[in-house]
CSV table of C-alpha atoms and ligand atoms in Angstrom, one decimal:
chain,number,residue,atom,x,y,z
N,1,MET,CA,60.8,202.0,120.0
N,2,ILE,CA,64.0,200.0,121.1
N,3,ALA,CA,67.4,201.8,121.0
N,4,ILE,CA,70.2,199.4,120.2
N,5,GLY,CA,73.9,199.9,120.0
N,6,SER,CA,77.2,198.1,120.3
N,7,ASP,CA,80.9,198.3,119.7
N,8,HIS,CA,82.8,196.0,117.3
N,9,GLY,CA,82.8,193.2,119.9
N,10,GLY,CA,79.0,193.2,120.0
N,11,TYR,CA,78.4,193.9,116.3
N,12,ALA,CA,77.5,190.4,115.2
N,13,LEU,CA,75.2,189.7,118.1
N,14,LYS,CA,73.5,193.2,117.5
N,15,GLN,CA,72.8,192.1,113.9
N,16,ALA,CA,71.3,188.8,115.2
N,17,ILE,CA,69.1,190.7,117.7
N,18,MET,CA,67.9,193.2,115.1
N,19,LYS,CA,66.8,190.3,112.9
N,20,HIS,CA,64.9,188.7,115.9
N,21,LEU,CA,63.2,192.0,116.6
N,22,GLU,CA,62.2,192.5,113.0
N,23,LYS,CA,60.7,188.8,113.1
N,24,LYS,CA,58.7,189.9,116.1
N,25,GLY,CA,57.5,193.1,114.5
N,26,LEU,CA,59.2,195.3,117.1
N,27,GLU,CA,60.6,198.6,116.0
N,28,TYR,CA,64.2,199.5,116.8
N,29,LYS,CA,66.7,202.2,116.1
N,30,ASP,CA,70.4,201.3,115.5
N,31,TYR,CA,72.8,203.8,117.1
N,32,GLY,CA,75.8,202.1,115.7
N,33,THR,CA,78.5,200.9,115.4
N,34,TYR,CA,77.9,200.1,111.8
N,35,THR,CA,81.0,198.1,110.9
N,36,GLU,CA,83.2,195.4,112.6
N,37,ASP,CA,86.1,198.0,112.7
N,38,SER,CA,87.6,198.5,116.2
N,39,CYS,CA,85.8,201.4,118.0
N,40,ASP,CA,85.1,202.8,121.4
N,41,TYR,CA,82.2,201.4,123.4
N,42,PRO,CA,81.4,204.4,125.5
N,43,ILE,CA,80.2,206.3,122.4
N,44,TYR,CA,77.5,203.7,121.6
N,45,GLY,CA,76.6,203.2,125.2
N,46,GLU,CA,76.1,206.9,125.6
N,47,ALA,CA,74.1,207.2,122.3
N,48,VAL,CA,71.5,204.6,123.4
N,49,ALA,CA,71.3,205.9,127.0
N,50,ARG,CA,70.7,209.4,125.8
N,51,ALA,CA,67.8,208.1,123.5
N,52,VAL,CA,66.2,206.3,126.5
N,53,SER,CA,66.8,209.2,128.9
N,54,ALA,CA,65.2,211.7,126.5
N,55,GLY,CA,62.2,209.4,126.1
N,56,GLU,CA,62.8,208.9,122.4
N,57,CYS,CA,63.0,205.2,123.0
N,58,GLU,CA,61.3,203.2,125.8
N,59,ARG,CA,64.0,200.6,126.2
N,60,GLY,CA,67.6,200.1,125.1
N,61,ILE,CA,70.0,197.2,124.4
N,62,VAL,CA,73.7,197.8,124.6
N,63,ILE,CA,76.3,195.2,123.6
N,64,CYS,CA,80.0,195.0,123.8
N,65,GLY,CA,82.5,192.0,124.4
N,66,THR,CA,81.7,191.6,128.1
N,67,GLY,CA,78.8,193.9,128.4
N,68,ILE,CA,80.5,195.6,131.2
N,69,GLY,CA,82.2,198.7,129.7
N,70,ILE,CA,79.1,199.7,127.6
N,71,SER,CA,76.8,199.3,130.7
N,72,MET,CA,79.1,201.4,132.8
N,73,ALA,CA,78.9,204.1,130.1
N,74,ALA,CA,75.2,203.9,129.7
N,75,ASN,CA,74.7,204.2,133.5
N,76,LYS,CA,76.4,207.5,133.6
N,77,VAL,CA,73.4,209.1,131.8
N,78,LYS,CA,70.7,210.5,134.0
N,79,GLY,CA,67.6,208.3,134.4
N,80,VAL,CA,69.3,205.3,132.9
N,81,ARG,CA,69.2,202.0,134.8
N,82,ALA,CA,71.3,199.6,132.6
N,83,ALA,CA,71.4,196.0,133.7
N,84,LEU,CA,74.1,193.5,132.5
N,85,CYS,CA,72.3,190.1,132.2
N,86,GLY,CA,73.9,186.8,131.4
N,87,ASP,CA,70.7,184.7,132.2
N,88,CYS,CA,66.9,185.0,132.0
N,89,TYR,CA,66.4,185.1,135.7
N,90,SER,CA,68.5,188.3,136.0
N,91,ALA,CA,66.6,189.8,132.9
N,92,GLU,CA,63.2,189.0,134.5
N,93,PHE,CA,64.1,190.4,137.9
N,94,THR,CA,65.9,193.5,136.9
N,95,ARG,CA,62.6,194.5,135.1
N,96,LEU,CA,60.4,193.3,138.1
N,97,HIS,CA,62.4,194.9,140.8
N,98,ASN,CA,64.8,197.5,139.3
N,99,ASP,CA,62.7,198.8,136.4
N,100,ALA,CA,65.8,198.5,134.3
N,101,ASN,CA,65.4,200.5,131.1
N,102,ILE,CA,68.5,199.2,129.3
N,103,LEU,CA,69.6,195.6,128.8
N,104,ALA,CA,73.4,195.2,128.5
N,105,LEU,CA,74.8,191.9,127.0
N,106,GLY,CA,78.3,190.5,126.7
N,107,ALA,CA,78.6,189.0,123.2
N,108,ARG,CA,81.8,187.1,124.1
N,109,VAL,CA,80.1,185.7,127.2
N,110,VAL,CA,76.6,184.5,126.1
N,111,GLY,CA,75.8,182.6,123.0
N,112,GLU,CA,73.2,183.9,120.5
N,113,GLY,CA,70.4,181.6,121.5
N,114,LEU,CA,70.6,182.6,125.1
N,115,ALA,CA,71.0,186.2,124.3
N,116,LEU,CA,67.8,186.2,122.3
N,117,LYS,CA,65.9,184.6,125.1
N,118,ILE,CA,67.3,187.2,127.6
N,119,VAL,CA,66.1,189.9,125.2
N,120,ASP,CA,62.6,188.4,125.0
N,121,THR,CA,62.5,188.2,128.8
N,122,PHE,CA,63.7,191.7,129.3
N,123,LEU,CA,61.2,193.2,126.8
N,124,GLU,CA,58.2,191.1,127.9
N,125,THR,CA,58.4,191.7,131.7
N,126,GLY,CA,56.9,194.7,133.5
N,127,PHE,CA,57.9,196.5,136.6
N,128,GLU,CA,56.2,195.3,139.8
N,129,GLY,CA,56.3,198.7,141.5
N,130,GLY,CA,55.2,198.8,145.2
N,131,ARG,CA,58.2,198.6,147.5
N,132,HIS,CA,60.5,198.4,144.5
N,133,ALA,CA,59.4,201.8,143.4
N,134,ARG,CA,60.7,203.2,146.7
N,135,ARG,CA,64.0,201.5,146.1
N,136,VAL,CA,64.3,202.7,142.4
N,137,ALA,CA,63.5,206.2,143.7
N,138,LEU,CA,66.4,205.9,146.2
N,139,ILE,CA,68.7,205.1,143.3
N,140,SER,CA,67.7,208.3,141.6
N,141,GLU,CA,68.3,210.2,144.8
N,142,ILE,CA,71.9,209.0,144.7
N,143,GLU,CA,72.1,210.3,141.1
N,144,GLU,CA,70.8,213.6,142.2
N,145,ARG,CA,73.5,213.9,145.0
N,146,GLY,CA,76.2,213.3,142.4
V,201,LIG,C1,86.7,195.5,123.1
V,201,LIG,O1,87.9,194.7,122.9
V,201,LIG,C2,86.3,195.2,124.5
V,201,LIG,O2,87.0,195.8,125.5
V,201,LIG,C3,84.8,195.7,124.8
V,201,LIG,O3,84.0,195.1,123.8
V,201,LIG,C4,84.2,195.5,126.0
V,201,LIG,O4,84.2,194.2,126.4
V,201,LIG,C5,84.6,196.4,127.1
V,201,LIG,O5,84.0,196.3,128.3
């Protein structure tokens, strides 16, 4: 199950991504926002992040205008590694090396075609483990220290 959420800035791209996931037969849960009315991105970043952190969803996708604010919010939740990606290389390597569990996108930065490729890359790439597992564990230790 994929958790997906956006603010008003990411609403249209979120609709396109949900359609794309449907076509691929992938299940998702939409955590809002549900209209194009102006709203506050931390609410939706947190909702997706909590679903992933609790294990209700394996991966998450968060979208706002730049992707920055909503990724900052998501990264405040324990166990979340949200990665803002504007290209497929970053999407591939944040899965391979960082075991990122949430993809953040900037709807005012990337076009729909590229965004869908980034989503596919993120969802289809596994974690490499090995030395990268040690580094990801070190990130968690920072979180523990607060
Ligand atoms: C909303 O105007 C905009 O600030 C938001 O979508 C996002 O870009 C914040 O980081």
